[in-house]
């Protein structure tokens, strides 16, 4: 990578692993359209989540994190991570998506994903792999 990464996991003020809202919406729609049922993805039993994704979403001052499931343009299952803030009036954790900021290529919408499905990114010795 030619750009300098700061200790906060940013590249010159940009989040490292954020994706545009339009991309996230397309991936989520593809997941529900293609399968419509999580249990149909028998070969995916986990996701490897890079530390930088977690650090960046936590740095937003979130109350909780929500993970959406999607399928990217290469057919790879993805877990998209979004920070949330609790709204005491509604009792709902509201997604912290900066709608419209990253609707062009390379933009940011505070949706993080460079996850890898497991398998193939599994730990073959994990007691959770059965």
mmCIF file with all atom_site columns, C-alpha atoms in Angstrom:
data_model
loop_
_atom_site.group_PDB
_atom_site.id
_atom_site.type_symbol
_atom_site.label_atom_id
_atom_site.label_alt_id
_atom_site.label_comp_id
_atom_site.label_asym_id
_atom_site.label_entity_id
_atom_site.label_seq_id
_atom_site.pdbx_PDB_ins_code
_atom_site.Cartn_x
_atom_site.Cartn_y
_atom_site.Cartn_z
_atom_site.occupancy
_atom_site.B_iso_or_equiv
_atom_site.pdbx_formal_charge
_atom_site.auth_seq_id
_atom_site.auth_comp_id
_atom_site.auth_asym_id
_atom_site.auth_atom_id
_atom_site.pdbx_PDB_model_num
ATOM 1   C CA . UNK A 1 1   ? 0.000   0.000   0.000  1.00 0.00 ? 1   UNK A CA 1
ATOM 2   C CA . UNK A 1 2   ? 1.509   3.301   -1.049 1.00 0.00 ? 2   UNK A CA 1
ATOM 3   C CA . UNK A 1 3   ? -0.538  5.490   1.286  1.00 0.00 ? 3   UNK A CA 1
ATOM 4   C CA . UNK A 1 4   ? 0.496   6.108   4.887  1.00 0.00 ? 4   UNK A CA 1
ATOM 5   C CA . UNK A 1 5   ? -1.650  4.534   7.602  1.00 0.00 ? 5   UNK A CA 1
ATOM 6   C CA . UNK A 1 6   ? -2.085  6.401   10.891 1.00 0.00 ? 6   UNK A CA 1
ATOM 7   C CA . UNK A 1 7   ? -2.201  4.720   14.304 1.00 0.00 ? 7   UNK A CA 1
ATOM 8   C CA . UNK A 1 8   ? -5.999  5.137   14.255 1.00 0.00 ? 8   UNK A CA 1
ATOM 9   C CA . UNK A 1 9   ? -6.245  2.931   11.158 1.00 0.00 ? 9   UNK A CA 1
ATOM 10  C CA . UNK A 1 10  ? -6.892  5.734   8.695  1.00 0.00 ? 10  UNK A CA 1
ATOM 11  C CA . UNK A 1 11  ? -5.264  6.512   5.380  1.00 0.00 ? 11  UNK A CA 1
ATOM 12  C CA . UNK A 1 12  ? -4.888  10.269  5.076  1.00 0.00 ? 12  UNK A CA 1
ATOM 13  C CA . UNK A 1 13  ? -8.256  10.882  6.765  1.00 0.00 ? 13  UNK A CA 1
ATOM 14  C CA . UNK A 1 14  ? -10.127 8.053   5.029  1.00 0.00 ? 14  UNK A CA 1
ATOM 15  C CA . UNK A 1 15  ? -11.337 4.826   6.561  1.00 0.00 ? 15  UNK A CA 1
ATOM 16  C CA . UNK A 1 16  ? -9.356  1.866   5.272  1.00 0.00 ? 16  UNK A CA 1
ATOM 17  C CA . UNK A 1 17  ? -12.121 -0.660  4.753  1.00 0.00 ? 17  UNK A CA 1
ATOM 18  C CA . UNK A 1 18  ? -15.288 1.349   4.235  1.00 0.00 ? 18  UNK A CA 1
ATOM 19  C CA . UNK A 1 19  ? -17.572 0.737   1.271  1.00 0.00 ? 19  UNK A CA 1
ATOM 20  C CA . UNK A 1 20  ? -20.239 2.985   -0.282 1.00 0.00 ? 20  UNK A CA 1
ATOM 21  C CA . UNK A 1 21  ? -23.868 2.601   0.762  1.00 0.00 ? 21  UNK A CA 1
ATOM 22  C CA . UNK A 1 22  ? -24.880 1.734   -2.815 1.00 0.00 ? 22  UNK A CA 1
ATOM 23  C CA . UNK A 1 23  ? -22.407 -1.167  -2.809 1.00 0.00 ? 23  UNK A CA 1
ATOM 24  C CA . UNK A 1 24  ? -23.681 -2.412  0.567  1.00 0.00 ? 24  UNK A CA 1
ATOM 25  C CA . UNK A 1 25  ? -27.281 -2.207  -0.620 1.00 0.00 ? 25  UNK A CA 1
ATOM 26  C CA . UNK A 1 26  ? -26.444 -4.161  -3.778 1.00 0.00 ? 26  UNK A CA 1
ATOM 27  C CA . UNK A 1 27  ? -24.631 -6.879  -1.784 1.00 0.00 ? 27  UNK A CA 1
ATOM 28  C CA . UNK A 1 28  ? -27.464 -7.189  0.767  1.00 0.00 ? 28  UNK A CA 1
ATOM 29  C CA . UNK A 1 29  ? -30.079 -7.409  -1.986 1.00 0.00 ? 29  UNK A CA 1
ATOM 30  C CA . UNK A 1 30  ? -28.031 -10.052 -3.783 1.00 0.00 ? 30  UNK A CA 1
ATOM 31  C CA . UNK A 1 31  ? -27.892 -12.119 -0.561 1.00 0.00 ? 31  UNK A CA 1
ATOM 32  C CA . UNK A 1 32  ? -31.651 -12.096 -0.063 1.00 0.00 ? 32  UNK A CA 1
ATOM 33  C CA . UNK A 1 33  ? -32.462 -12.546 -3.745 1.00 0.00 ? 33  UNK A CA 1
ATOM 34  C CA . UNK A 1 34  ? -29.952 -15.327 -4.352 1.00 0.00 ? 34  UNK A CA 1
ATOM 35  C CA . UNK A 1 35  ? -30.658 -17.359 -1.258 1.00 0.00 ? 35  UNK A CA 1
ATOM 36  C CA . UNK A 1 36  ? -33.433 -15.785 0.784  1.00 0.00 ? 36  UNK A CA 1
ATOM 37  C CA . UNK A 1 37  ? -32.480 -18.075 3.667  1.00 0.00 ? 37  UNK A CA 1
ATOM 38  C CA . UNK A 1 38  ? -29.247 -17.965 5.658  1.00 0.00 ? 38  UNK A CA 1
ATOM 39  C CA . UNK A 1 39  ? -29.248 -21.727 6.200  1.00 0.00 ? 39  UNK A CA 1
ATOM 40  C CA . UNK A 1 40  ? -28.765 -22.290 2.470  1.00 0.00 ? 40  UNK A CA 1
ATOM 41  C CA . UNK A 1 41  ? -25.167 -21.082 2.845  1.00 0.00 ? 41  UNK A CA 1
ATOM 42  C CA . UNK A 1 42  ? -23.928 -24.350 4.357  1.00 0.00 ? 42  UNK A CA 1
ATOM 43  C CA . UNK A 1 43  ? -20.325 -23.830 3.308  1.00 0.00 ? 43  UNK A CA 1
ATOM 44  C CA . UNK A 1 44  ? -19.988 -20.518 5.233  1.00 0.00 ? 44  UNK A CA 1
ATOM 45  C CA . UNK A 1 45  ? -19.933 -20.979 8.997  1.00 0.00 ? 45  UNK A CA 1
ATOM 46  C CA . UNK A 1 46  ? -18.046 -17.848 10.079 1.00 0.00 ? 46  UNK A CA 1
ATOM 47  C CA . UNK A 1 47  ? -16.364 -14.649 8.902  1.00 0.00 ? 47  UNK A CA 1
ATOM 48  C CA . UNK A 1 48  ? -12.806 -13.486 9.522  1.00 0.00 ? 48  UNK A CA 1
ATOM 49  C CA . UNK A 1 49  ? -13.030 -9.783  10.431 1.00 0.00 ? 49  UNK A CA 1
ATOM 50  C CA . UNK A 1 50  ? -9.901  -7.629  10.152 1.00 0.00 ? 50  UNK A CA 1
ATOM 51  C CA . UNK A 1 51  ? -8.953  -5.760  13.318 1.00 0.00 ? 51  UNK A CA 1
ATOM 52  C CA . UNK A 1 52  ? -8.947  -2.462  11.419 1.00 0.00 ? 52  UNK A CA 1
ATOM 53  C CA . UNK A 1 53  ? -12.671 -2.845  10.614 1.00 0.00 ? 53  UNK A CA 1
ATOM 54  C CA . UNK A 1 54  ? -13.489 -3.248  14.304 1.00 0.00 ? 54  UNK A CA 1
ATOM 55  C CA . UNK A 1 55  ? -11.228 -0.390  15.405 1.00 0.00 ? 55  UNK A CA 1
ATOM 56  C CA . UNK A 1 56  ? -12.669 1.996   12.844 1.00 0.00 ? 56  UNK A CA 1
ATOM 57  C CA . UNK A 1 57  ? -16.304 1.269   13.690 1.00 0.00 ? 57  UNK A CA 1
ATOM 58  C CA . UNK A 1 58  ? -15.594 1.489   17.449 1.00 0.00 ? 58  UNK A CA 1
ATOM 59  C CA . UNK A 1 59  ? -13.784 4.824   16.919 1.00 0.00 ? 59  UNK A CA 1
ATOM 60  C CA . UNK A 1 60  ? -17.105 6.292   15.734 1.00 0.00 ? 60  UNK A CA 1
ATOM 61  C CA . UNK A 1 61  ? -18.353 6.323   19.345 1.00 0.00 ? 61  UNK A CA 1
ATOM 62  C CA . UNK A 1 62  ? -20.971 3.641   18.750 1.00 0.00 ? 62  UNK A CA 1
ATOM 63  C CA . UNK A 1 63  ? -23.425 2.197   21.261 1.00 0.00 ? 63  UNK A CA 1
ATOM 64  C CA . UNK A 1 64  ? -23.530 -1.118  19.392 1.00 0.00 ? 64  UNK A CA 1
ATOM 65  C CA . UNK A 1 65  ? -22.554 -2.652  16.062 1.00 0.00 ? 65  UNK A CA 1
ATOM 66  C CA . UNK A 1 66  ? -24.853 -4.262  13.506 1.00 0.00 ? 66  UNK A CA 1
ATOM 67  C CA . UNK A 1 67  ? -23.657 -6.744  10.874 1.00 0.00 ? 67  UNK A CA 1
ATOM 68  C CA . UNK A 1 68  ? -25.444 -7.161  7.557  1.00 0.00 ? 68  UNK A CA 1
ATOM 69  C CA . UNK A 1 69  ? -24.912 -10.147 5.276  1.00 0.00 ? 69  UNK A CA 1
ATOM 70  C CA . UNK A 1 70  ? -24.327 -9.696  1.564  1.00 0.00 ? 70  UNK A CA 1
ATOM 71  C CA . UNK A 1 71  ? -22.777 -11.211 -1.551 1.00 0.00 ? 71  UNK A CA 1
ATOM 72  C CA . UNK A 1 72  ? -20.185 -9.194  -3.493 1.00 0.00 ? 72  UNK A CA 1
ATOM 73  C CA . UNK A 1 73  ? -19.744 -8.972  -7.266 1.00 0.00 ? 73  UNK A CA 1
ATOM 74  C CA . UNK A 1 74  ? -17.565 -12.104 -7.286 1.00 0.00 ? 74  UNK A CA 1
ATOM 75  C CA . UNK A 1 75  ? -20.211 -14.166 -5.442 1.00 0.00 ? 75  UNK A CA 1
ATOM 76  C CA . UNK A 1 76  ? -18.307 -14.102 -2.122 1.00 0.00 ? 76  UNK A CA 1
ATOM 77  C CA . UNK A 1 77  ? -20.369 -13.859 1.072  1.00 0.00 ? 77  UNK A CA 1
ATOM 78  C CA . UNK A 1 78  ? -19.650 -10.687 3.066  1.00 0.00 ? 78  UNK A CA 1
ATOM 79  C CA . UNK A 1 79  ? -20.370 -9.370  6.537  1.00 0.00 ? 79  UNK A CA 1
ATOM 80  C CA . UNK A 1 80  ? -20.845 -5.582  6.429  1.00 0.00 ? 80  UNK A CA 1
ATOM 81  C CA . UNK A 1 81  ? -20.282 -3.824  9.760  1.00 0.00 ? 81  UNK A CA 1
ATOM 82  C CA . UNK A 1 82  ? -22.160 -0.638  10.720 1.00 0.00 ? 82  UNK A CA 1
ATOM 83  C CA . UNK A 1 83  ? -21.999 1.362   13.953 1.00 0.00 ? 83  UNK A CA 1
ATOM 84  C CA . UNK A 1 84  ? -25.268 2.181   15.698 1.00 0.00 ? 84  UNK A CA 1
ATOM 85  C CA . UNK A 1 85  ? -26.511 4.734   18.241 1.00 0.00 ? 85  UNK A CA 1
ATOM 86  C CA . UNK A 1 86  ? -29.295 3.968   20.679 1.00 0.00 ? 86  UNK A CA 1
ATOM 87  C CA . UNK A 1 87  ? -32.381 6.177   20.335 1.00 0.00 ? 87  UNK A CA 1
ATOM 88  C CA . UNK A 1 88  ? -34.040 6.208   23.793 1.00 0.00 ? 88  UNK A CA 1
ATOM 89  C CA . UNK A 1 89  ? -37.287 7.620   22.358 1.00 0.00 ? 89  UNK A CA 1
ATOM 90  C CA . UNK A 1 90  ? -37.822 4.642   20.042 1.00 0.00 ? 90  UNK A CA 1
ATOM 91  C CA . UNK A 1 91  ? -35.743 1.989   21.805 1.00 0.00 ? 91  UNK A CA 1
ATOM 92  C CA . UNK A 1 92  ? -34.002 1.281   18.484 1.00 0.00 ? 92  UNK A CA 1
ATOM 93  C CA . UNK A 1 93  ? -30.300 1.140   17.684 1.00 0.00 ? 93  UNK A CA 1
ATOM 94  C CA . UNK A 1 94  ? -30.104 3.383   14.590 1.00 0.00 ? 94  UNK A CA 1
ATOM 95  C CA . UNK A 1 95  ? -27.481 2.704   11.898 1.00 0.00 ? 95  UNK A CA 1
ATOM 96  C CA . UNK A 1 96  ? -24.815 5.415   11.694 1.00 0.00 ? 96  UNK A CA 1
ATOM 97  C CA . UNK A 1 97  ? -24.540 5.572   7.913  1.00 0.00 ? 97  UNK A CA 1
ATOM 98  C CA . UNK A 1 98  ? -23.487 8.881   6.393  1.00 0.00 ? 98  UNK A CA 1
ATOM 99  C CA . UNK A 1 99  ? -25.928 8.521   3.507  1.00 0.00 ? 99  UNK A CA 1
ATOM 100 C CA . UNK A 1 100 ? -24.758 10.188  0.342  1.00 0.00 ? 100 UNK A CA 1
ATOM 101 C CA . UNK A 1 101 ? -21.122 10.713  1.298  1.00 0.00 ? 101 UNK A CA 1
ATOM 102 C CA . UNK A 1 102 ? -19.810 7.663   -0.501 1.00 0.00 ? 102 UNK A CA 1
ATOM 103 C CA . UNK A 1 103 ? -22.229 6.996   -3.295 1.00 0.00 ? 103 UNK A CA 1
ATOM 104 C CA . UNK A 1 104 ? -19.448 7.331   -5.840 1.00 0.00 ? 104 UNK A CA 1
ATOM 105 C CA . UNK A 1 105 ? -16.561 4.951   -6.359 1.00 0.00 ? 105 UNK A CA 1
ATOM 106 C CA . UNK A 1 106 ? -14.062 5.054   -3.518 1.00 0.00 ? 106 UNK A CA 1
ATOM 107 C CA . UNK A 1 107 ? -16.346 7.047   -1.224 1.00 0.00 ? 107 UNK A CA 1
ATOM 108 C CA . UNK A 1 108 ? -17.101 6.423   2.429  1.00 0.00 ? 108 UNK A CA 1
ATOM 109 C CA . UNK A 1 109 ? -20.432 5.649   4.068  1.00 0.00 ? 109 UNK A CA 1
ATOM 110 C CA . UNK A 1 110 ? -19.153 4.218   7.386  1.00 0.00 ? 110 UNK A CA 1
ATOM 111 C CA . UNK A 1 111 ? -19.935 0.664   6.251  1.00 0.00 ? 111 UNK A CA 1
ATOM 112 C CA . UNK A 1 112 ? -16.930 -1.565  6.805  1.00 0.00 ? 112 UNK A CA 1
ATOM 113 C CA . UNK A 1 113 ? -16.071 -4.730  4.980  1.00 0.00 ? 113 UNK A CA 1
ATOM 114 C CA . UNK A 1 114 ? -12.976 -6.596  4.134  1.00 0.00 ? 114 UNK A CA 1
ATOM 115 C CA . UNK A 1 115 ? -14.264 -9.726  5.814  1.00 0.00 ? 115 UNK A CA 1
ATOM 116 C CA . UNK A 1 116 ? -13.463 -13.152 4.446  1.00 0.00 ? 116 UNK A CA 1
ATOM 117 C CA . UNK A 1 117 ? -15.862 -16.087 4.640  1.00 0.00 ? 117 UNK A CA 1
ATOM 118 C CA . UNK A 1 118 ? -14.829 -19.193 6.549  1.00 0.00 ? 118 UNK A CA 1
ATOM 119 C CA . UNK A 1 119 ? -14.019 -21.417 4.831  1.00 0.00 ? 119 UNK A CA 1
ATOM 120 C CA . UNK A 1 120 ? -11.615 -20.720 3.216  1.00 0.00 ? 120 UNK A CA 1
ATOM 121 C CA . UNK A 1 121 ? -10.272 -18.313 5.894  1.00 0.00 ? 121 UNK A CA 1
ATOM 122 C CA . UNK A 1 122 ? -11.018 -20.830 8.677  1.00 0.00 ? 122 UNK A CA 1
ATOM 123 C CA . UNK A 1 123 ? -8.938  -22.156 11.544 1.00 0.00 ? 123 UNK A CA 1
ATOM 124 C CA . UNK A 1 124 ? -9.004  -25.901 10.829 1.00 0.00 ? 124 UNK A CA 1
ATOM 125 C CA . UNK A 1 125 ? -8.079  -26.638 14.461 1.00 0.00 ? 125 UNK A CA 1
ATOM 126 C CA . UNK A 1 126 ? -10.902 -24.554 15.989 1.00 0.00 ? 126 UNK A CA 1
ATOM 127 C CA . UNK A 1 127 ? -13.284 -26.542 18.193 1.00 0.00 ? 127 UNK A CA 1
ATOM 128 C CA . UNK A 1 128 ? -16.115 -24.598 16.537 1.00 0.00 ? 128 UNK A CA 1
ATOM 129 C CA . UNK A 1 129 ? -15.411 -26.188 13.169 1.00 0.00 ? 129 UNK A CA 1
ATOM 130 C CA . UNK A 1 130 ? -17.312 -29.409 13.067 1.00 0.00 ? 130 UNK A CA 1
#
